[in-house]
mmCIF file of C-alpha atoms (C1' of nucleotides) in Angstrom:
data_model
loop_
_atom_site.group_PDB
_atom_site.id
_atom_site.type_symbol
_atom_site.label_atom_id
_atom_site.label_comp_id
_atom_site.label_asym_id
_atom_site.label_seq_id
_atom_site.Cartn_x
_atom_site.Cartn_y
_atom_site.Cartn_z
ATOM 1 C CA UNK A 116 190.034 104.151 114.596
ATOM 2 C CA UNK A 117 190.519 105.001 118.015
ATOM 3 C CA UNK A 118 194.330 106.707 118.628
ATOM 4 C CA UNK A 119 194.658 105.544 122.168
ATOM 5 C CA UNK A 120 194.244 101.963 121.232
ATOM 6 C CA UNK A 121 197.372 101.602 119.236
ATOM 7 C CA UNK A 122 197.044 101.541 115.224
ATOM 8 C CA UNK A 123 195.002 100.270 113.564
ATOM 9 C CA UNK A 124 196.103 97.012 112.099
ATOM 10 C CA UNK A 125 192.507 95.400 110.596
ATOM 11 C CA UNK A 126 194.206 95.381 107.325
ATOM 12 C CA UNK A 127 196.770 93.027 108.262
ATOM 13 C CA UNK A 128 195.189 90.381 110.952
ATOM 14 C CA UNK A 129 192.346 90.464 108.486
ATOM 15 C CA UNK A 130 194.808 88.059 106.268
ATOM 16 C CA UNK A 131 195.072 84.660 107.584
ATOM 17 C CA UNK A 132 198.553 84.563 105.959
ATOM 18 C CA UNK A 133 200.147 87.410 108.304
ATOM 19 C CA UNK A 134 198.633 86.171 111.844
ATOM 20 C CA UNK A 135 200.260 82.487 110.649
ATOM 21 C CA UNK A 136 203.669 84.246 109.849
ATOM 22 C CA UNK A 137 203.492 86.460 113.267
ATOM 23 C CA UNK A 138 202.799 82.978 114.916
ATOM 24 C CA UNK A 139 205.472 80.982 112.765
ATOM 25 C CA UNK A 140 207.914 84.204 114.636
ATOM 26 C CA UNK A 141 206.730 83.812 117.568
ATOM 27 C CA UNK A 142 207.375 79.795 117.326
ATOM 28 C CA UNK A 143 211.049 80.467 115.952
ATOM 29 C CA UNK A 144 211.986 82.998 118.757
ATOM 30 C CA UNK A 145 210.536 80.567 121.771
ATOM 31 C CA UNK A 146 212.554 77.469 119.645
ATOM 32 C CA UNK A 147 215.974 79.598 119.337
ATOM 33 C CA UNK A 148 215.829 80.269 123.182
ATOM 34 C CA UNK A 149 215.187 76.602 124.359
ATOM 35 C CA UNK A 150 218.040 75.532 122.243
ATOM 36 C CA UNK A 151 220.353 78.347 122.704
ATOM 37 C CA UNK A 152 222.722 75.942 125.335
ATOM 38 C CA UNK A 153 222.822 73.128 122.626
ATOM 39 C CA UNK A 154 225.045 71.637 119.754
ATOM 40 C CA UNK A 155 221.561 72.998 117.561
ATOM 41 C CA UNK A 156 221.224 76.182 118.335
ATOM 42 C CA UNK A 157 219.681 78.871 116.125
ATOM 43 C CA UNK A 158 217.659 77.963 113.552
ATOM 44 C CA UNK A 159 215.133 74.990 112.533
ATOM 45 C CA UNK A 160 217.237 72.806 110.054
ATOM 46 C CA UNK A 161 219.783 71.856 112.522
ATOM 47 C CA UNK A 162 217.297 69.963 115.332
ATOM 48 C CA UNK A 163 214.612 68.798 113.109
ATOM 49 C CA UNK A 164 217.527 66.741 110.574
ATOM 50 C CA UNK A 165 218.915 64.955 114.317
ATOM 51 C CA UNK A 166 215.350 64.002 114.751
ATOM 52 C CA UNK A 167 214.939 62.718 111.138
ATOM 53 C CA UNK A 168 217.721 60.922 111.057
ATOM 54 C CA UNK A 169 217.034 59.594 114.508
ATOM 55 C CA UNK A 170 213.873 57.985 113.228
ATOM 56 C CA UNK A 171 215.468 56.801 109.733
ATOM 57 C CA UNK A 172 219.302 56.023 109.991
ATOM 58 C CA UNK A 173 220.967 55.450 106.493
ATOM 59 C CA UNK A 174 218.500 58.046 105.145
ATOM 60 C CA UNK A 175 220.283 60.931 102.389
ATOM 61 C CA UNK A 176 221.067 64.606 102.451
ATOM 62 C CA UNK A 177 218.422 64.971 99.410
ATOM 63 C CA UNK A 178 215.625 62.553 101.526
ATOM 64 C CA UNK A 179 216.101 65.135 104.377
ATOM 65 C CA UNK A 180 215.920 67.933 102.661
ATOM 66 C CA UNK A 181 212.938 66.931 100.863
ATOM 67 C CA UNK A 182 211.102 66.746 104.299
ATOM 68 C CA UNK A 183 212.277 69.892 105.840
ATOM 69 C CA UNK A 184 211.572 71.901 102.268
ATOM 70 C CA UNK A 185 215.095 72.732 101.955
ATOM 71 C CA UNK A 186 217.613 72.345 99.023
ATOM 72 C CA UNK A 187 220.678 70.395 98.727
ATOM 73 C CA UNK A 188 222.998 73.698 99.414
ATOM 74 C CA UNK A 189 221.455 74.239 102.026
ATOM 75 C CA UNK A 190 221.167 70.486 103.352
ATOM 76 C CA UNK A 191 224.901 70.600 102.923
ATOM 77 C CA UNK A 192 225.098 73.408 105.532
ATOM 78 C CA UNK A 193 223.239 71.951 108.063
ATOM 79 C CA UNK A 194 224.798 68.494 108.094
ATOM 80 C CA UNK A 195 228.061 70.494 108.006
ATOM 81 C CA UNK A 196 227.722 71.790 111.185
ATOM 82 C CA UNK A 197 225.846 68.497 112.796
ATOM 83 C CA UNK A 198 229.030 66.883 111.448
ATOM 84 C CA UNK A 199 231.398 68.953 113.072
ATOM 85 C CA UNK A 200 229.447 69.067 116.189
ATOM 86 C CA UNK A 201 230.447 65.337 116.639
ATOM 87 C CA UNK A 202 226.682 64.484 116.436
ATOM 88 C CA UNK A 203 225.918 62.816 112.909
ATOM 89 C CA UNK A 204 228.035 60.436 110.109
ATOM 90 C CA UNK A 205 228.188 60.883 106.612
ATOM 91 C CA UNK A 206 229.220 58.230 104.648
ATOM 92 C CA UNK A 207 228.830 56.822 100.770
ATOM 93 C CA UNK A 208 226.314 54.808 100.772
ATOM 94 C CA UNK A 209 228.106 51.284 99.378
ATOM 95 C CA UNK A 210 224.763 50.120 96.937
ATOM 96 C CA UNK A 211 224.687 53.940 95.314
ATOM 97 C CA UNK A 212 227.662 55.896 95.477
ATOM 98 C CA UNK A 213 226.665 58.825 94.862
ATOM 99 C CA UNK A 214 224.464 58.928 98.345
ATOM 100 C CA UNK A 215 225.822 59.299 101.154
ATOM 101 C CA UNK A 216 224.031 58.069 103.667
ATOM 102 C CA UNK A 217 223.500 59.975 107.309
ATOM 103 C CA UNK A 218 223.604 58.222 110.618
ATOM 104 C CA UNK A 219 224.001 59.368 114.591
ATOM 105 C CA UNK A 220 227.220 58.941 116.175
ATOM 106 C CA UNK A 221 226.989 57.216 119.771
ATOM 107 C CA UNK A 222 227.385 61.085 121.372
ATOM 108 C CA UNK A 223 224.187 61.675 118.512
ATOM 109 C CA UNK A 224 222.166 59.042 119.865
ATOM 110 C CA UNK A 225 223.115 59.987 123.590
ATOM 111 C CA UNK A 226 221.943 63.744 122.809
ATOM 112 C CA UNK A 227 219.154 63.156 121.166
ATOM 113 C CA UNK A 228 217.085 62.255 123.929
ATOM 114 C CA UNK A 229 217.743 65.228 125.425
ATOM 115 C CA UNK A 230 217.051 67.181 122.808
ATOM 116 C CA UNK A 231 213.246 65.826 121.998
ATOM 117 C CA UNK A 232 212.479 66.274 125.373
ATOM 118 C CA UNK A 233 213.299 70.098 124.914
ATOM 119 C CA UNK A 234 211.549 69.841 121.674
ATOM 120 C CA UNK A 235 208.320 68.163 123.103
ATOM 121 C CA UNK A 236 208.635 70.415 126.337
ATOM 122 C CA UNK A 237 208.609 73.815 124.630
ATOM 123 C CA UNK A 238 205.744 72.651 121.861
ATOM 124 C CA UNK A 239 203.224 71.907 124.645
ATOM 125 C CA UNK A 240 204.450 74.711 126.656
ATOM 126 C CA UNK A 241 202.858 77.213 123.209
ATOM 127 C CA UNK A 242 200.534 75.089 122.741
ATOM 128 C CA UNK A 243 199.311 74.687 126.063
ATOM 129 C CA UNK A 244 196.621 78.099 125.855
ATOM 130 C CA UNK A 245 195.097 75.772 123.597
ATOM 131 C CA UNK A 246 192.176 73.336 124.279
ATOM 132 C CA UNK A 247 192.677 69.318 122.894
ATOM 133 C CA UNK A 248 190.346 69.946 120.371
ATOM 134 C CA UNK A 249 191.284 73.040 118.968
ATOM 135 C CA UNK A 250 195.249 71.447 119.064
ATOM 136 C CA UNK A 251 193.587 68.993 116.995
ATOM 137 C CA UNK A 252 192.140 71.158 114.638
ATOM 138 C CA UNK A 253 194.844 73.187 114.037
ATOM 139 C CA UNK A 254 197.165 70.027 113.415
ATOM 140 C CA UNK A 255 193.929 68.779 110.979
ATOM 141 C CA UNK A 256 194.031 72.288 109.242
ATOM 142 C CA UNK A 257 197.740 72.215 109.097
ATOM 143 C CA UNK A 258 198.003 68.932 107.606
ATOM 144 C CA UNK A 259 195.364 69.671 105.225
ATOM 145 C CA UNK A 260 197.297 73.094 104.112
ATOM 146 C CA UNK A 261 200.435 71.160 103.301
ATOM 147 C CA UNK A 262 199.140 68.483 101.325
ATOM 148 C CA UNK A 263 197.904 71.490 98.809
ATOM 149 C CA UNK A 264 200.722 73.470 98.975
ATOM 150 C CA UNK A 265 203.703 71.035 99.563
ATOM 151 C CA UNK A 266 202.770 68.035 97.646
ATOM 152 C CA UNK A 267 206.890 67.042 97.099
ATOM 153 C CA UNK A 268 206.986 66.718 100.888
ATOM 154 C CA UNK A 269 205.715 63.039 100.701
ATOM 155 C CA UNK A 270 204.555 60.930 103.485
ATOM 156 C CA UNK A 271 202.923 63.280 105.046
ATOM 157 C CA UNK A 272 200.863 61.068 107.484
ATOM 158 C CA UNK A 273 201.511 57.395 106.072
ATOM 159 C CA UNK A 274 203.929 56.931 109.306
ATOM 160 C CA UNK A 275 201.085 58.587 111.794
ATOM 161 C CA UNK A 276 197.243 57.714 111.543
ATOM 162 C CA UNK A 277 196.465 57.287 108.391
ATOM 163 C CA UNK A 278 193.416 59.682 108.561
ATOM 164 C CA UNK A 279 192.413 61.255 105.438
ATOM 165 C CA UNK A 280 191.468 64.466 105.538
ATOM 166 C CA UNK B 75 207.687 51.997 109.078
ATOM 167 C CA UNK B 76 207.330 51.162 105.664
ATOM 168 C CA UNK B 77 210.515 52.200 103.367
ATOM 169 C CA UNK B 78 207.690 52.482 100.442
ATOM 170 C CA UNK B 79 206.019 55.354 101.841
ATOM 171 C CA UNK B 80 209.250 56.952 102.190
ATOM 172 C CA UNK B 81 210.413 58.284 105.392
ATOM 173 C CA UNK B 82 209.298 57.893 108.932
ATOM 174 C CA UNK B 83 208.440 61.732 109.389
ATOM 175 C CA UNK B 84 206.049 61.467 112.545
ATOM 176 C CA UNK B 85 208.614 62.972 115.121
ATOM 177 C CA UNK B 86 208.193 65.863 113.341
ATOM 178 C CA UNK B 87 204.721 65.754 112.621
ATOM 179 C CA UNK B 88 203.541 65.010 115.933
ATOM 180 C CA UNK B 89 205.055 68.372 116.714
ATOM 181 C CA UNK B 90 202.511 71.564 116.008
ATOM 182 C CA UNK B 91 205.085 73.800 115.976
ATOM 183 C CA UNK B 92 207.087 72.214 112.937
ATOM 184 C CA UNK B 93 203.937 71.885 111.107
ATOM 185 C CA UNK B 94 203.113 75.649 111.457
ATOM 186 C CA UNK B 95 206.496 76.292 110.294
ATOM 187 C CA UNK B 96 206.688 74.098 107.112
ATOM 188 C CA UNK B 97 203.313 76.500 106.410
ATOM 189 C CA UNK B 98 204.732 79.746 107.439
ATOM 190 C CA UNK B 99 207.345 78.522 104.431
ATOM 191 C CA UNK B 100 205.052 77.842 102.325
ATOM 192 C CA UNK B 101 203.127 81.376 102.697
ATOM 193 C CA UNK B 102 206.003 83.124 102.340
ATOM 194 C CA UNK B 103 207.138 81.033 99.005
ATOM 195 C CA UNK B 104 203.975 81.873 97.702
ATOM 196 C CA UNK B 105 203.945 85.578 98.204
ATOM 197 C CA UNK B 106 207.372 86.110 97.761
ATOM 198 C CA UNK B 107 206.262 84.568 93.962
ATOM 199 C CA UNK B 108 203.374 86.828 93.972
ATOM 200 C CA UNK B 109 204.766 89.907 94.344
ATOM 201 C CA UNK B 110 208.170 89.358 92.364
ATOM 202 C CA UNK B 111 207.275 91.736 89.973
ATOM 203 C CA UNK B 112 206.869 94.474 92.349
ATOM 204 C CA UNK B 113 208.965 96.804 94.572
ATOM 205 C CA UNK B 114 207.761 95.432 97.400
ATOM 206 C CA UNK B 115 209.155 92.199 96.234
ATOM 207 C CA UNK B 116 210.928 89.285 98.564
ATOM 208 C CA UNK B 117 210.417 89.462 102.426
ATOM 209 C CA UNK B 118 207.784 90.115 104.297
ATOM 210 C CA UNK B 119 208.343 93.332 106.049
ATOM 211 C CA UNK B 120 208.413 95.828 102.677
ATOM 212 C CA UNK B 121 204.497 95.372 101.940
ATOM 213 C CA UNK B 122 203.055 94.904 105.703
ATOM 214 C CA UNK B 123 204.868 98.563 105.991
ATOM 215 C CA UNK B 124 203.028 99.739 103.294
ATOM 216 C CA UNK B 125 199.628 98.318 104.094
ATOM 217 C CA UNK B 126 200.548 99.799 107.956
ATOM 218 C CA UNK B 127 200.955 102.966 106.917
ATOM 219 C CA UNK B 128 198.720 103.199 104.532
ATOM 220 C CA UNK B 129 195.757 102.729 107.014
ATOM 221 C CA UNK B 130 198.175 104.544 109.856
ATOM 222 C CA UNK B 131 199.243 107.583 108.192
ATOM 223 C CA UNK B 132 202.134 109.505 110.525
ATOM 224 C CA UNK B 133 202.975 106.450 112.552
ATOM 225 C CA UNK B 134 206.656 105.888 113.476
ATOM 226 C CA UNK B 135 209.260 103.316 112.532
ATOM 227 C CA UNK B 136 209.288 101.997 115.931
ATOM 228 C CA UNK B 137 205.452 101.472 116.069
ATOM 229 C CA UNK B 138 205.332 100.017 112.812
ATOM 230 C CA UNK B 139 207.969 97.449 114.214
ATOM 231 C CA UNK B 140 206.227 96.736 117.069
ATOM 232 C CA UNK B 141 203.325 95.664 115.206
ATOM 233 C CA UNK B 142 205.332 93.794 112.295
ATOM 234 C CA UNK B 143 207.736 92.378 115.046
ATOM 235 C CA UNK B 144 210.954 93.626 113.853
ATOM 236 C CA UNK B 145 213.600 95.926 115.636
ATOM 237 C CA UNK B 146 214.989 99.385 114.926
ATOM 238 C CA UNK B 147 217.355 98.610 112.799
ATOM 239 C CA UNK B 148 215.304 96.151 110.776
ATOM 240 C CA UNK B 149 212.987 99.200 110.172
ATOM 241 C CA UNK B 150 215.453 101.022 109.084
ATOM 242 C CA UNK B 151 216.546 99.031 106.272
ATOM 243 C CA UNK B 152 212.981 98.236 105.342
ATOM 244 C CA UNK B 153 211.914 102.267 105.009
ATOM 245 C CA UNK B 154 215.211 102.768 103.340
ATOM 246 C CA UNK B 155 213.986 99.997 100.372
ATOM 247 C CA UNK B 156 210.633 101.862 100.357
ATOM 248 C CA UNK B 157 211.708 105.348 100.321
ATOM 249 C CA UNK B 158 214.479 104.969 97.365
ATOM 250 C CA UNK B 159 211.598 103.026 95.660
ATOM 251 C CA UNK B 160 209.484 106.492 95.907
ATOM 252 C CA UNK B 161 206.602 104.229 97.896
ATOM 253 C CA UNK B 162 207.155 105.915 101.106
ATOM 254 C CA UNK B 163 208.293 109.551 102.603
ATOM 255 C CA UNK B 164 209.528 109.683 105.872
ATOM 256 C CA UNK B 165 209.664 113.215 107.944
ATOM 257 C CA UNK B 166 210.507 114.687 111.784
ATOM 258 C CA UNK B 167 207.415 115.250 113.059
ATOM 259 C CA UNK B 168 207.731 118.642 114.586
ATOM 260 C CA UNK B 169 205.901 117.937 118.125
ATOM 261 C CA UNK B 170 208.522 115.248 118.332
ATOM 262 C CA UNK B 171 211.308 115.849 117.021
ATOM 263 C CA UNK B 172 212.923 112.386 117.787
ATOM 264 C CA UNK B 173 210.319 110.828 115.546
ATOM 265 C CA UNK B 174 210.017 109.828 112.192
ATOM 266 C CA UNK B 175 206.381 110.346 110.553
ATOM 267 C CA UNK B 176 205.864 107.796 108.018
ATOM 268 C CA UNK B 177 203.530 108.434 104.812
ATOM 269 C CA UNK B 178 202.726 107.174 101.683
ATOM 270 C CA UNK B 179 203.920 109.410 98.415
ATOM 271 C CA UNK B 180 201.278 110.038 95.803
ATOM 272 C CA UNK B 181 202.717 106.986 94.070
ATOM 273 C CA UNK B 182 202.856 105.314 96.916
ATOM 274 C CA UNK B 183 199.052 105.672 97.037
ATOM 275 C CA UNK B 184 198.375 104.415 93.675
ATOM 276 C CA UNK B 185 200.704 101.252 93.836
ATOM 277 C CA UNK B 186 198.894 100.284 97.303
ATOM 278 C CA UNK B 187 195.353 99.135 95.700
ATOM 279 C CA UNK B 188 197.276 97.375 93.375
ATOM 280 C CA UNK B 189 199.205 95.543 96.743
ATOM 281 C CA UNK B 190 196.344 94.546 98.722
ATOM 282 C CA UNK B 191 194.284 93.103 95.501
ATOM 283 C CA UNK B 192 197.559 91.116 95.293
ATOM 284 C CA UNK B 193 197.765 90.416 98.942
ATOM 285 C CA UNK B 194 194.072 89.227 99.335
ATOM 286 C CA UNK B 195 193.702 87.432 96.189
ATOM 287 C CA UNK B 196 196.564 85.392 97.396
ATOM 288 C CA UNK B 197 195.655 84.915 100.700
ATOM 289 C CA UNK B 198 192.173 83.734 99.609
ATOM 290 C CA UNK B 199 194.293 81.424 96.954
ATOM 291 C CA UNK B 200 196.376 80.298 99.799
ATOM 292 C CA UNK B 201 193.207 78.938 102.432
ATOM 293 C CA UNK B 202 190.617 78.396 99.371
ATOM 294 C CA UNK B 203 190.807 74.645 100.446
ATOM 295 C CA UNK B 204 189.360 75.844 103.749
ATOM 296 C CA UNK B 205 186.123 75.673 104.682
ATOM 297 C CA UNK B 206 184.879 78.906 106.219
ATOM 298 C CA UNK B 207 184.486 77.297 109.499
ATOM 299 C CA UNK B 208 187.805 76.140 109.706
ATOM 300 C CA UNK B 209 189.238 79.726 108.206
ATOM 301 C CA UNK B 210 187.870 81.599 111.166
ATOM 302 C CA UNK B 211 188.767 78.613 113.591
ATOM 303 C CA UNK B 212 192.451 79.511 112.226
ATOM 304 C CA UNK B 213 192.057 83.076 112.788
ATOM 305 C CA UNK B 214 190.950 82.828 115.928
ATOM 306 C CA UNK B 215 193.352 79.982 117.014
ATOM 307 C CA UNK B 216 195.935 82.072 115.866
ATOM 308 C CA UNK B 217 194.844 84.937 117.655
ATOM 309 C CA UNK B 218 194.574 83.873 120.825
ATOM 310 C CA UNK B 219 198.421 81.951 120.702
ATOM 311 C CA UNK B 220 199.476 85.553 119.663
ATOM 312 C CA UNK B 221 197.844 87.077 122.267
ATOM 313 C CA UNK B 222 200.049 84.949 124.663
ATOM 314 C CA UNK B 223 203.307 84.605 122.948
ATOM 315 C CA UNK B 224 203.610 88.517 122.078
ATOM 316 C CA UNK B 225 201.804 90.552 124.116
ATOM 317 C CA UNK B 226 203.944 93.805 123.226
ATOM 318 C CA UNK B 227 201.900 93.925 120.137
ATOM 319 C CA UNK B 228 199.023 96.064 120.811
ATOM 320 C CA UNK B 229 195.782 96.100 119.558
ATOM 321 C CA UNK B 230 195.568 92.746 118.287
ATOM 322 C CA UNK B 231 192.190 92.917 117.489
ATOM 323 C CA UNK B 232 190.511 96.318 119.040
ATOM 324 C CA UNK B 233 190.486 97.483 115.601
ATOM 325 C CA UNK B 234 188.238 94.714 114.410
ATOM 326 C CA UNK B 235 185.504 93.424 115.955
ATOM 327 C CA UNK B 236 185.663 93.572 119.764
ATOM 328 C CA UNK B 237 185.889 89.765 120.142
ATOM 329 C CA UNK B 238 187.606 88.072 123.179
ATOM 330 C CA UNK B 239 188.231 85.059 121.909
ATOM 331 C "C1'" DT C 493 218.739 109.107 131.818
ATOM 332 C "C1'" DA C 494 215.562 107.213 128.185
ATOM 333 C "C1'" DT C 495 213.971 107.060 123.398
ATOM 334 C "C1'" DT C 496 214.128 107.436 118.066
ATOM 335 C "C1'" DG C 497 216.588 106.718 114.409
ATOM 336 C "C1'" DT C 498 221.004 105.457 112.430
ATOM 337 C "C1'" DT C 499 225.308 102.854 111.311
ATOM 338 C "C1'" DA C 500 228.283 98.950 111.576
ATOM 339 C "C1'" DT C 501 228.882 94.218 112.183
ATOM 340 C "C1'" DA C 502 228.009 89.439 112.086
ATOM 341 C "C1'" DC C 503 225.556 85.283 111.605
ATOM 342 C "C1'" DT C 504 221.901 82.695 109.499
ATOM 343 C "C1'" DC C 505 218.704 81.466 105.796
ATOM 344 C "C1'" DT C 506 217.628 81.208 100.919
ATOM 345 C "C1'" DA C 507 218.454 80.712 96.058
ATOM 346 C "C1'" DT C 508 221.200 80.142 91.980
ATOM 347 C "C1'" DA C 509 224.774 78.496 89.118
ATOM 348 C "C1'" DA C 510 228.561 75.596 88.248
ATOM 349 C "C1'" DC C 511 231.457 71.867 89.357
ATOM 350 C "C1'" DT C 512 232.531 66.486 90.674
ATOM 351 C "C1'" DA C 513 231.492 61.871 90.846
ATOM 352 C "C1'" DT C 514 228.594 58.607 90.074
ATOM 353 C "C1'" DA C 515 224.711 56.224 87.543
ATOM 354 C "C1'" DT D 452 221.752 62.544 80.466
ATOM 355 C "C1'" DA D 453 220.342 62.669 85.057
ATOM 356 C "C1'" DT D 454 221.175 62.623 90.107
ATOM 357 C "C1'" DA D 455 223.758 63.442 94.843
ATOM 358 C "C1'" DG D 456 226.734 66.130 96.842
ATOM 359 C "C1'" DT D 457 229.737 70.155 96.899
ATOM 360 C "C1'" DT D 458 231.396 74.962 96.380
ATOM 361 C "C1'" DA D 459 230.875 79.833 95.589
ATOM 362 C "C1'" DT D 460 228.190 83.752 95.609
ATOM 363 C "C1'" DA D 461 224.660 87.040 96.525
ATOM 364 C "C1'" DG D 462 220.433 88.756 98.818
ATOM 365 C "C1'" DA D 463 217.455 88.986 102.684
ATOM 366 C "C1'" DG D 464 216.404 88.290 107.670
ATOM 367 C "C1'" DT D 465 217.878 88.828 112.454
ATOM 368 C "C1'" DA D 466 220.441 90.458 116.442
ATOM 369 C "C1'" DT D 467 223.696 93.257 118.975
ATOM 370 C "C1'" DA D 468 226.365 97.214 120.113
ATOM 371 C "C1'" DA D 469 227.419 101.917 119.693
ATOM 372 C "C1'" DC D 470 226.387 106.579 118.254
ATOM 373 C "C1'" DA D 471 223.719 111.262 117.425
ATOM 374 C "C1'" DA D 472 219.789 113.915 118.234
ATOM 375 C "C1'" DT D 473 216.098 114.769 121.112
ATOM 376 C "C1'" DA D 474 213.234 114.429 125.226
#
DNA sequence: TATTGTTATACTCTATAACTATA
DNA sequence: TATAGTTATAGAGTATAACAATA
């Protein structure tokens, strides 16, 4: 209404779906810039498959892309580039050939330390505004968002708290 | 832990920014399915411009992407999309010449009430599992993580109701 | 000199289809 | 036939630099 306050942009914030993709930006842009100096620069796939495999070595392309909601083009891509970075193994899984199954090389498993600690660093440096309860909240809401809309994504919680709801 | 439950996924989980991310996907997936059959199809910068304008008639291309968070450039290529589709007209405005006034055509008018039935039915889809507690404990969560992590974007909420978080 | 819009360029993400090799 | 991985391709998003017109 008022000119001198900027435009007016009720009709947007008013949907919960454009403040969360403004945010999910904002996230991205603060991500790209604490990784910039690293092997996993620009971009989400490339950091967050390190850390999966990290946590479950011998896991597939598919498995990982199943988590991160992406497809198997696109998994290909990623561990591509991890690949030729020196930082992760591909190799046919022995029991089912047509798997190959992903692993950290020793530089993989020397980096990755490093890398979570950016990770962790820069997620409670945008979360920090935030109070412990409504960090908890939003991670409840989140969760509870997901399971709806993501149901392939599986394990969502089994490895955390096992809370329901 | 347990290889049943598939994956060991907490790294990520335990991180608020990768589960506001997987959502943001999500969102966009499902809007990006809702408005397939229209012009302002794919992407989420062709139908914020249009709902923008529509309540900001005259604004500029920069303006609108300082609010929507995209450069010149992108703006360009967005107005382009909407202008060939008839949506949009863009003309000097005379007291400036260096600017670009933004309005809807008359078709432009009568596909936008179509758009934001679209745009709120979907949203409402989206967060129907949400309690209306939790909805505006979202909103203002995400508000007030906005307000931090872009601060260029004006008038975050002086258009609505006055509330400081 | 600064700003608005434009063009060109490049890199990434996303999605689809088709191919291979394995099962 | 179904699945895992690969390749090719195309469309959209994102970012930068350079330019013209205007202030």
């Amino acid at each position: 209404m008022d000119a001198r306050n900027g435009p007016d942009i009720s009709v947007l914030t008013d949907m919960l779906s454009f403040q969360l993709r403004m945010l999910s930006q904002a996230i991205n842009r603060a991500y790209d810039d604490a990784f910039s100096a690293t092997e996993a620069s620009s971009g989400t796939g490339k950091l967050t498959t390190l850390l999966l495999v990290s946590a479950n070595p011998g896991m597939s392309q598919s498995e990982a892309g199943r988590v991160l909601g992406k497809d198997r083009p696109a998994m290909v891509r990623i561990v591509d580039h991890l690949e030729r970075a020196g930082l992760l193994r591909r190799e046919p899984d022995p029991a089912e050939r047509r798997r190959h199954a992903l692993t950290l090389t020793p530089r993989g498993e020397a980096e990755i330390g490093r890398y979570m600690a950016i990770a962790k660093a820069y997620d409670g440096a945008f979360f920090s505004a935030l109070t412990e309860e409504e960090r908890r909240g939003l991670a409840r809401i989140a969760r509870k968002l997901r399971r709806i809309h993501q149901p392939e994504t599986l394990g969502l919680d089994s490895a955390t708290a096992n809370s329901r709801s």
